[in-house]
mmCIF file of C-alpha atoms and ligand atoms in Angstrom:
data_model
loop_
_atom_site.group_PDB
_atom_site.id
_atom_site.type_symbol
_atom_site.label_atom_id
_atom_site.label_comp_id
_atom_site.label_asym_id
_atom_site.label_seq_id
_atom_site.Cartn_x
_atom_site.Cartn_y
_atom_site.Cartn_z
ATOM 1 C CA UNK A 1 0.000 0.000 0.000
ATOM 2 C CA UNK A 2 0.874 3.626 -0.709
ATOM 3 C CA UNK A 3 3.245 5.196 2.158
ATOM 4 C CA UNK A 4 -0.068 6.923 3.680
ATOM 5 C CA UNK A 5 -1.947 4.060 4.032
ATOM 6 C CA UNK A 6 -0.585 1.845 5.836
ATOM 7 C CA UNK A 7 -1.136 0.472 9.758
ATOM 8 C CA UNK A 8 1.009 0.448 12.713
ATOM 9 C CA UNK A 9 2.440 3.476 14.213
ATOM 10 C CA UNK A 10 4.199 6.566 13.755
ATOM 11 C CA UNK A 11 6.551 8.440 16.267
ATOM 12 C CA UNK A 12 5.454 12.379 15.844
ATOM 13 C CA UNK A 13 7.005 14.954 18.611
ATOM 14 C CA UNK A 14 7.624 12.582 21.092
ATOM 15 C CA UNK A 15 4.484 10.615 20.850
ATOM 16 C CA UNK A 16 3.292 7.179 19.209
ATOM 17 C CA UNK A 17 0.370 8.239 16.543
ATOM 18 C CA UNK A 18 -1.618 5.966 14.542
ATOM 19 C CA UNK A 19 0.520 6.219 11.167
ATOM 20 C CA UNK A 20 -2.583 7.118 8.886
ATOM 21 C CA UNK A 21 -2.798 10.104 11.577
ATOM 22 C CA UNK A 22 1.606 11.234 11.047
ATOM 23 C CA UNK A 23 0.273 14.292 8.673
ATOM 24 C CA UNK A 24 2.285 17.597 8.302
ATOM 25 C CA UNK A 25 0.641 21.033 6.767
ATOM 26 C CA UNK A 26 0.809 21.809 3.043
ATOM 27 C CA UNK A 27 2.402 24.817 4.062
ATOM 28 C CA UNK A 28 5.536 23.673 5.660
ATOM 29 C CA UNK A 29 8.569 25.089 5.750
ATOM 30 C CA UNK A 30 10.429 21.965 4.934
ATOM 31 C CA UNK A 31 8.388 21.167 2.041
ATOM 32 C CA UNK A 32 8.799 24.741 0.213
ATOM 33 C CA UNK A 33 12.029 25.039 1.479
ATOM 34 C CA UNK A 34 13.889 22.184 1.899
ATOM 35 C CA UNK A 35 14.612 22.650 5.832
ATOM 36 C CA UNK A 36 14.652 19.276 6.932
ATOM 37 C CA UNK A 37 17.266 16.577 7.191
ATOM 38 C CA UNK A 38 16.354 12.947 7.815
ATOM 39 C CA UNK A 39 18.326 9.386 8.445
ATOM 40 C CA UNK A 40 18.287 5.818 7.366
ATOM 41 C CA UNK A 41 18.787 3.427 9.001
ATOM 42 C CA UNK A 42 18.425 -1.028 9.389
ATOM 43 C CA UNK A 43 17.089 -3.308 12.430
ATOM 44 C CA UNK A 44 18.855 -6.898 12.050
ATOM 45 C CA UNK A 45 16.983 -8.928 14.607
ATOM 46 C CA UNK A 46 15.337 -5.900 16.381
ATOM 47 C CA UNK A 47 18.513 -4.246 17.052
ATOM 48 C CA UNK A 48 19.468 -1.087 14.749
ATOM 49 C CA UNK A 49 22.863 -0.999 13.432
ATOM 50 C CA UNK A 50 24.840 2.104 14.749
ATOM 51 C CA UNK A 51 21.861 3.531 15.963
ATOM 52 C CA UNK A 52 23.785 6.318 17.889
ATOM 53 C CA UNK A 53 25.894 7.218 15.100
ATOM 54 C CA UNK A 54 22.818 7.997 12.584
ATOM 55 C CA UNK A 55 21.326 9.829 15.650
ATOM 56 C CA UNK A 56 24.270 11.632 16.292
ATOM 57 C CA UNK A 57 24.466 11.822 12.374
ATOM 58 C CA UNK A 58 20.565 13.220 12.450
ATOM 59 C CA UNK A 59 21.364 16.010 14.767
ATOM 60 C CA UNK A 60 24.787 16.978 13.009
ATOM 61 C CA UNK A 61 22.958 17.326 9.757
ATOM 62 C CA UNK A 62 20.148 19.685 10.982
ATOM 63 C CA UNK A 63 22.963 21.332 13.010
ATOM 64 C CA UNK A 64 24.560 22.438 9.250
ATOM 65 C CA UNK A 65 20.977 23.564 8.182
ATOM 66 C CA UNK A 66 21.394 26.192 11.210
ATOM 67 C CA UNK A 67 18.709 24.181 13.126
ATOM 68 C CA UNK A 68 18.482 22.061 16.338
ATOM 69 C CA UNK A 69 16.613 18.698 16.598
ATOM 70 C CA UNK A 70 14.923 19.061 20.161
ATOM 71 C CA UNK A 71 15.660 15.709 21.138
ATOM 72 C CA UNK A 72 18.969 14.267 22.556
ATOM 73 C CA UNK A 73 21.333 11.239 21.066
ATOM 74 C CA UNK A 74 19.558 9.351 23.605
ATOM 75 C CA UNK A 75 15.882 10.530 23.575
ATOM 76 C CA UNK A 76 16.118 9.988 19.671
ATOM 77 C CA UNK A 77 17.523 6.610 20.287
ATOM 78 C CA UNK A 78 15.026 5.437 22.540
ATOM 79 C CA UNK A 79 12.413 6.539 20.198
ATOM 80 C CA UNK A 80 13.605 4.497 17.535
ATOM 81 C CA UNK A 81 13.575 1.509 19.354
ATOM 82 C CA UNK A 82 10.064 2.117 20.791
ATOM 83 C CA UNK A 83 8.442 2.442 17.481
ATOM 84 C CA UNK A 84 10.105 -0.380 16.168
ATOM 85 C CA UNK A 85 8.666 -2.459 19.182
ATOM 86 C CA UNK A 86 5.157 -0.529 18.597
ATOM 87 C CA UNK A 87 5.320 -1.852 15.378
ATOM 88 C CA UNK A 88 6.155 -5.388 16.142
ATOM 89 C CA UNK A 89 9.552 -5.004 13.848
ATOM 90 C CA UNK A 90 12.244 -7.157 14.023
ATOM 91 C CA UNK A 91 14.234 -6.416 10.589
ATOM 92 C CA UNK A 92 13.245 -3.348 9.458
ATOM 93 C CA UNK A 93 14.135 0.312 8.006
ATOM 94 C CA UNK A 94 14.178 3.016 10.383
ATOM 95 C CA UNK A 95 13.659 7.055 9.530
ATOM 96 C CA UNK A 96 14.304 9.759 11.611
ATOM 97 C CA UNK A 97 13.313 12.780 9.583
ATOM 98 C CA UNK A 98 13.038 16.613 11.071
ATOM 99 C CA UNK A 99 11.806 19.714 9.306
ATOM 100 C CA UNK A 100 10.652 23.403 9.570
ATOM 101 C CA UNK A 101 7.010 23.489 10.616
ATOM 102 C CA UNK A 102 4.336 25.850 9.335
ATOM 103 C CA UNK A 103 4.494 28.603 11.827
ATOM 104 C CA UNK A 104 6.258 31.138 9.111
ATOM 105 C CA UNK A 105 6.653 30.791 5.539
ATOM 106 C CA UNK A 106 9.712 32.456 3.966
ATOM 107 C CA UNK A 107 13.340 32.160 3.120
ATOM 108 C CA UNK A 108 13.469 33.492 7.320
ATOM 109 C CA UNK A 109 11.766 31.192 9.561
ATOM 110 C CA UNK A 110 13.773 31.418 12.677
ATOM 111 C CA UNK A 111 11.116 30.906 14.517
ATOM 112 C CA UNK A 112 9.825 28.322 13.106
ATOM 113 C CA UNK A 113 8.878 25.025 15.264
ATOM 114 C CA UNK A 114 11.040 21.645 14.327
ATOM 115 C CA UNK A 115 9.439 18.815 14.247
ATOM 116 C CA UNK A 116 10.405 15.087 14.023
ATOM 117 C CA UNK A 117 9.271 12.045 13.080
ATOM 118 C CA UNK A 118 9.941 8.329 12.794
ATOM 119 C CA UNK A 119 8.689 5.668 10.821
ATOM 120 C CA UNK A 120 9.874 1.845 10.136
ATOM 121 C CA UNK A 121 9.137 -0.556 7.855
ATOM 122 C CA UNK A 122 9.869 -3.519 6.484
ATOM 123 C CA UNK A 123 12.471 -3.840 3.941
ATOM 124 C CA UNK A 124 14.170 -7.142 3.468
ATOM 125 C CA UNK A 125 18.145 -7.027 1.900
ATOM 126 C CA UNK A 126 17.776 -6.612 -1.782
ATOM 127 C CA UNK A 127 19.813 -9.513 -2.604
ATOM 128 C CA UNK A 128 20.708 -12.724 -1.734
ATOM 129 C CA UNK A 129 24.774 -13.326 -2.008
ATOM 130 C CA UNK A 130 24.285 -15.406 -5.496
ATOM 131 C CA UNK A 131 21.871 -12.474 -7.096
ATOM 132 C CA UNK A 132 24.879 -9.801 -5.414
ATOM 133 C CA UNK A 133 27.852 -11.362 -6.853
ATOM 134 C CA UNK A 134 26.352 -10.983 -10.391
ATOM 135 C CA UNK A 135 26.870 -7.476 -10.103
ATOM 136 C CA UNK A 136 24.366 -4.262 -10.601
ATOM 137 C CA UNK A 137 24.840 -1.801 -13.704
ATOM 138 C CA UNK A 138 25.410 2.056 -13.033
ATOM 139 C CA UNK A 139 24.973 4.987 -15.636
ATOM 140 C CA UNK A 140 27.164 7.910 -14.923
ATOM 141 C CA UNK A 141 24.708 10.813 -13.734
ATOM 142 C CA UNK A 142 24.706 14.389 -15.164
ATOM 143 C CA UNK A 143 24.287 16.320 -12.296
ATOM 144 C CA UNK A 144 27.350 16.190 -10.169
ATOM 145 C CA UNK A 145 27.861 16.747 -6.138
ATOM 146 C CA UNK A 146 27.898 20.245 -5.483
ATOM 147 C CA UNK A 147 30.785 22.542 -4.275
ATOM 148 C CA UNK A 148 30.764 22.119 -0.495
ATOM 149 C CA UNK A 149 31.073 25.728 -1.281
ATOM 150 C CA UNK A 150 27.775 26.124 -2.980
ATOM 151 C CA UNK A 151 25.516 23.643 -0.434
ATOM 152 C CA UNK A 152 25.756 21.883 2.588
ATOM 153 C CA UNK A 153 27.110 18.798 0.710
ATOM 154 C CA UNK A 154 28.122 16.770 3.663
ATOM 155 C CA UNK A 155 24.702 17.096 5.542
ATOM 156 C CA UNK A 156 22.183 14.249 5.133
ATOM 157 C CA UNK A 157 19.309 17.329 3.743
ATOM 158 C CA UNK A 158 16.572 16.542 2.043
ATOM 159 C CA UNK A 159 17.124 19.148 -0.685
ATOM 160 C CA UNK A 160 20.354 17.445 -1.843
ATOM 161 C CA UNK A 161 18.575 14.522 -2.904
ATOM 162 C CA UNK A 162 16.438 16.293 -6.101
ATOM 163 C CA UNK A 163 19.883 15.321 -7.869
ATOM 164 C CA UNK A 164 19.760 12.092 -6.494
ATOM 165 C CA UNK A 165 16.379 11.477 -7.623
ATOM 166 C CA UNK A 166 16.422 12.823 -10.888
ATOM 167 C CA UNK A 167 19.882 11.039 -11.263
ATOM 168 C CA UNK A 168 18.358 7.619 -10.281
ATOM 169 C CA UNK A 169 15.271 7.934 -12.509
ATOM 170 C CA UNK A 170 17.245 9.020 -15.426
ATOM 171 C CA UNK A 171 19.510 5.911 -14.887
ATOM 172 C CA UNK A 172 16.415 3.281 -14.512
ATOM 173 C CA UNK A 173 15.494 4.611 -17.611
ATOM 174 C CA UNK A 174 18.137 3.798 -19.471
ATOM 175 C CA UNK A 175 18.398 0.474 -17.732
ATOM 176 C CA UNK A 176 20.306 0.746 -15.221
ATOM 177 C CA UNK A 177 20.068 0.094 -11.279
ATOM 178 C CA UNK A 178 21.586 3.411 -10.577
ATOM 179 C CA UNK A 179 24.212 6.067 -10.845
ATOM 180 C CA UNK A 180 27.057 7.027 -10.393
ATOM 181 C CA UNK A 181 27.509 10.803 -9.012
ATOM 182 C CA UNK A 182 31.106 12.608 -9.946
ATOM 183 C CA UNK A 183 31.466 15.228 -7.411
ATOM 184 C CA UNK A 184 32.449 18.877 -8.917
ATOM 185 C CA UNK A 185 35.531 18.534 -10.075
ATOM 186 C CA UNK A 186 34.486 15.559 -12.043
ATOM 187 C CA UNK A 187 36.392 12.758 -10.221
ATOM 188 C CA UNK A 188 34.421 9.659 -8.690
ATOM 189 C CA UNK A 189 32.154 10.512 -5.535
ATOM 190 C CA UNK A 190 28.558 8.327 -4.690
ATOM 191 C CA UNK A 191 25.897 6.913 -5.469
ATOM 192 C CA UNK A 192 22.427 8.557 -5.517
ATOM 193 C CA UNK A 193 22.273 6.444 -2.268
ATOM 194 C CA UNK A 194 25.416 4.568 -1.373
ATOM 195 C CA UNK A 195 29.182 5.348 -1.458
ATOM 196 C CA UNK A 196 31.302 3.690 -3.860
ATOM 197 C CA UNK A 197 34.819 1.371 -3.445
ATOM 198 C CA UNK A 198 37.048 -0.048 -5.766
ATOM 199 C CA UNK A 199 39.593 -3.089 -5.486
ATOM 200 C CA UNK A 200 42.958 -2.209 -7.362
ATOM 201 C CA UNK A 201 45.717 -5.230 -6.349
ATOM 202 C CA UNK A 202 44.521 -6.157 -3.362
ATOM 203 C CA UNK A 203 43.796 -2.906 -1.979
ATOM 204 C CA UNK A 204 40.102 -0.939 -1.831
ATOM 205 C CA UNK A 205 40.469 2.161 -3.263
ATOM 206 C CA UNK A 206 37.580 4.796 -2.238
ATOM 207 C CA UNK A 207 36.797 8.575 -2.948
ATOM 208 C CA UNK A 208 37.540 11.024 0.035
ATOM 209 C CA UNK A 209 34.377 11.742 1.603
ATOM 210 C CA UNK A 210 34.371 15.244 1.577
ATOM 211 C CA UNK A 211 31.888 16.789 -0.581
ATOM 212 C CA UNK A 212 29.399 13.820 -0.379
ATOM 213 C CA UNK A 213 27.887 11.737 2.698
ATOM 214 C CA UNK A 214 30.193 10.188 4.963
ATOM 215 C CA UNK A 215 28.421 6.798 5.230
ATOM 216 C CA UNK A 216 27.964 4.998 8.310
ATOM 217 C CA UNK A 217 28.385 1.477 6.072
ATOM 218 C CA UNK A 218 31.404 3.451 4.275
ATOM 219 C CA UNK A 219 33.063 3.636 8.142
ATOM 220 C CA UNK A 220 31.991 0.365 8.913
ATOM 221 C CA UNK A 221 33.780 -1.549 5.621
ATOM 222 C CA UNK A 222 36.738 0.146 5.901
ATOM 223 C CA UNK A 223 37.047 -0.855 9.458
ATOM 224 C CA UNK A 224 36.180 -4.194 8.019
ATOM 225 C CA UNK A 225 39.007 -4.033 5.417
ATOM 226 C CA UNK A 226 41.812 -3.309 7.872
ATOM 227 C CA UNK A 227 40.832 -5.609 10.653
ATOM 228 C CA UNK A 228 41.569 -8.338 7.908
ATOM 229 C CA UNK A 229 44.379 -6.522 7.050
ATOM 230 C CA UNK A 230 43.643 -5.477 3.535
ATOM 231 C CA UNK A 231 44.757 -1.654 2.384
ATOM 232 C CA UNK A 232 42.486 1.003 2.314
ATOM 233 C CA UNK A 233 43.454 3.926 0.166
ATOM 234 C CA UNK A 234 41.064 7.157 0.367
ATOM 235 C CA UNK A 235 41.870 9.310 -2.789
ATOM 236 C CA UNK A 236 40.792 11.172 -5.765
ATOM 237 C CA UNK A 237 39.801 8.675 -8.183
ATOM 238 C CA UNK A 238 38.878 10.300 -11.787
ATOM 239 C CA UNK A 239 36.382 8.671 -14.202
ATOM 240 C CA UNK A 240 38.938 7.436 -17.179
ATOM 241 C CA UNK A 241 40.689 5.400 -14.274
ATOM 242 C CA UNK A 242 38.033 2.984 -13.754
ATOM 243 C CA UNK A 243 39.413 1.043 -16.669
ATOM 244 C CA UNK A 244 42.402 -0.406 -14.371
ATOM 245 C CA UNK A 245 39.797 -1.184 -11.416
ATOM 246 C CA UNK A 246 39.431 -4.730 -10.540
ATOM 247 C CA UNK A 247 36.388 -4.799 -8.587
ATOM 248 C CA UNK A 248 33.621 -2.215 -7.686
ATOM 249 C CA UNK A 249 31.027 -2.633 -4.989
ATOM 250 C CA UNK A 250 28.470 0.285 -3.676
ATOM 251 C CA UNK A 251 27.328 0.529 0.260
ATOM 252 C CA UNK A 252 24.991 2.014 2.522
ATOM 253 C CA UNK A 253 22.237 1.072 4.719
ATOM 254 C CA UNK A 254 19.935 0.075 2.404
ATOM 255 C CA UNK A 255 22.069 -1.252 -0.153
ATOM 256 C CA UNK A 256 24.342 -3.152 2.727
ATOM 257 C CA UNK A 257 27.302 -4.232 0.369
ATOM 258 C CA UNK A 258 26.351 -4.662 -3.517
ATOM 259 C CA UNK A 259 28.709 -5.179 -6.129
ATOM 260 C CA UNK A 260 28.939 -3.498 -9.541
ATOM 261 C CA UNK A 261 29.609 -5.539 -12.780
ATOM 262 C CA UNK A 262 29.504 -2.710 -15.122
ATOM 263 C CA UNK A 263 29.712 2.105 -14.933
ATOM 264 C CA UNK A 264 28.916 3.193 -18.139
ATOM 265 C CA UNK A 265 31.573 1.524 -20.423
ATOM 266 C CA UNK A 266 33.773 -0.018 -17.967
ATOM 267 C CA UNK A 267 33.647 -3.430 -17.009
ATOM 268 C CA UNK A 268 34.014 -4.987 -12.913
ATOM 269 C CA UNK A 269 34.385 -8.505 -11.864
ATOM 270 C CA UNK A 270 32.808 -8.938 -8.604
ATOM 271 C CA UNK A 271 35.583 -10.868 -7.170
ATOM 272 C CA UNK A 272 36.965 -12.418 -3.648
ATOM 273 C CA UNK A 273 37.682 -8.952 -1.800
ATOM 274 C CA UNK A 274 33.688 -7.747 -2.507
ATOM 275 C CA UNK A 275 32.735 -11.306 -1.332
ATOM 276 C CA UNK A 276 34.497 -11.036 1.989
ATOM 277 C CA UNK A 277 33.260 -7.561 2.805
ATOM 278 C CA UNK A 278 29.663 -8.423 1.986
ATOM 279 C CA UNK A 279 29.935 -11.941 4.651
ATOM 280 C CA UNK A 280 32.084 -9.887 7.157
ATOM 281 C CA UNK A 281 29.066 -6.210 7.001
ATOM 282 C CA UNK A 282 26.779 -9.403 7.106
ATOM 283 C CA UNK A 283 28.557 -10.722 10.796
ATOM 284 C CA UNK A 284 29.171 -7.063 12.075
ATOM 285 C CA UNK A 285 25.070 -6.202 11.764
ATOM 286 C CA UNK A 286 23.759 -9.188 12.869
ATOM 287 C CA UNK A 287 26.263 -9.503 15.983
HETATM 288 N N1 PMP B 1 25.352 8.512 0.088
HETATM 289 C C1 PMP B 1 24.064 8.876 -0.007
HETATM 290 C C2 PMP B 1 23.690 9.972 -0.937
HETATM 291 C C3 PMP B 1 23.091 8.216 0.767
HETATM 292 O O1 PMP B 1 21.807 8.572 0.689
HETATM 293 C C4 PMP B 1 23.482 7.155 1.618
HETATM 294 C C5 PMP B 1 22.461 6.421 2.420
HETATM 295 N N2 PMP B 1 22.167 7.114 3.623
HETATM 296 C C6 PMP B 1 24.838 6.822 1.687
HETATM 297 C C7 PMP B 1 25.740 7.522 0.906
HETATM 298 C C8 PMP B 1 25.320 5.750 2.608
HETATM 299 O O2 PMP B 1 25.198 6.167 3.925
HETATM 300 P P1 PMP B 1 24.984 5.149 5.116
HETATM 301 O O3 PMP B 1 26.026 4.100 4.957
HETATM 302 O O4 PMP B 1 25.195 5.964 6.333
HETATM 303 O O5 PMP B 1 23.626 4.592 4.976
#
């Protein structure tokens, strides 16, 4: 059923509502504006990976917006895990999302209440290892990450994800799962929803994460990588190299660890290295 219309319950400004009931004003300041930041994040067996880091994450990203969430690490933690329990969820999504109420609409709203809200639903891994190691096909997207410069590129904000949107459509389109972002200087940066790592003689090679979302998955592999001793290299990686790349795989919380067979021209193996991540991200968020 449609988003809307669905049963269970919502957490809305502190409070469990009925989740047909979680409704916002046409005229809020998030929606015309884009104030308003949100999270995702996964329940594996009713506990939520990281939870405190995509809280603390939450509250750092409305922080950049010049807002404050007005609810603690640990208030917004807690609320999580009651509305997954309200819900009866075990493995599930989880999003936190806070915006600009209605109280003033303009480019000013200062005074404007925040709100925040979380839902969860179900949403099963999108693969099973066999279907993963075949690989997913990425376009290369026109719109690129912005200037950190020109937007708050770092901050998990709402607004940032029209390009990712029209990025993602545009690829599924033309066929394929997703696409590749190139940040604004044209080298290598994200997905519209995942970061991105390569596997170049043994070692994962990966795009500095600063003009594009720091992912909590991106953290966790590379932690991964090391404690089994394998090289991780954060650098600029430009397009035209992708050609010498062994292996590619995306990540992120919904995507967990999927690897790519083919960017645009450029052909991947999904080889040993992806496999190893994927089994080890699979121990680390069910443990
Ligand atoms: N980049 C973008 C644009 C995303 O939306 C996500 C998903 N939140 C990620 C990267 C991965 O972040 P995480 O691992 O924290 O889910």
């Amino acid at each position: 059923p449609p988003f809307d219309q669905r049963d269970g319950f919502i957490w809305y400004n502190g409070a469990l509502v009925p989740w047909r009931d979680a409704k916002l004003h046409v005229l809020s300041h998030g929606l015309h504006y884009g104030s308003c930041v949100f999270e995702g994040e996964r329940a594996y067996n009713g506990k939520i990976f990281k939870s405190r880091e995509h809280s603390e994450r939450f509250r750092r990203s409305a922080e950049i917006l010049d807002f404050e969430i007005p609810f603690s690490v640990e208030e917004l933690d807690a609320a999580k895990d009651a509305t997954l329990k309200a819900n009866k969820l075990l493995n599930s999504y989880v999003r936190p999302v806070a915006w600009r109420g209605s109280e003033m609409m303009a480019v000013a709203a200062q005074h404007s209440t925040i709100n925040v809200a979380i839902a969860v639903w179900d949403w099963p891994s999108m693969f099973d290892i066999a279907t993963k190691m075949k690989g997913i096909k990425l376009d290369i997207a026109e719109y690129r990450r912005p200037d950190p410069q020109t937007a708050p590129s770092m901050a998990k904000a709402a607004g940032l994800y029209m390009i990712c949107t029209i990025s993602k459509h545009r690829a599924e389109r033309r066929g394929y799962a997703d696409a590749l972002m190139l940040d604004w200087q044209g080298r290598v940066a994200e997905c519209t929803g995942a970061n991105v790592f390569f596997v170049k003689d043994g070692a994962l090679h990966t795009p500095i994460a600063d003009c594009f979302l720091d992912g909590i998955t991106r953290r966790t592999v590379i932690d991964l990588a090391k404690a089994r001793g394998i090289e991780v290299i954060e650098r600029r990686i430009m397009p035209d190299e992708l050609a010498s790349l062994e292996e590619c795989f995306i990540c992120g919380t919904g995507a967990e660890v999927t690897p790519v067979a083919e960017i645009g021209p450029y052909k991947f193996v999904p080889g040993a290295i992806s496999r190893a991540l994927i089994e080890d991200y699979d121990k680390a968020v069910n443990a």
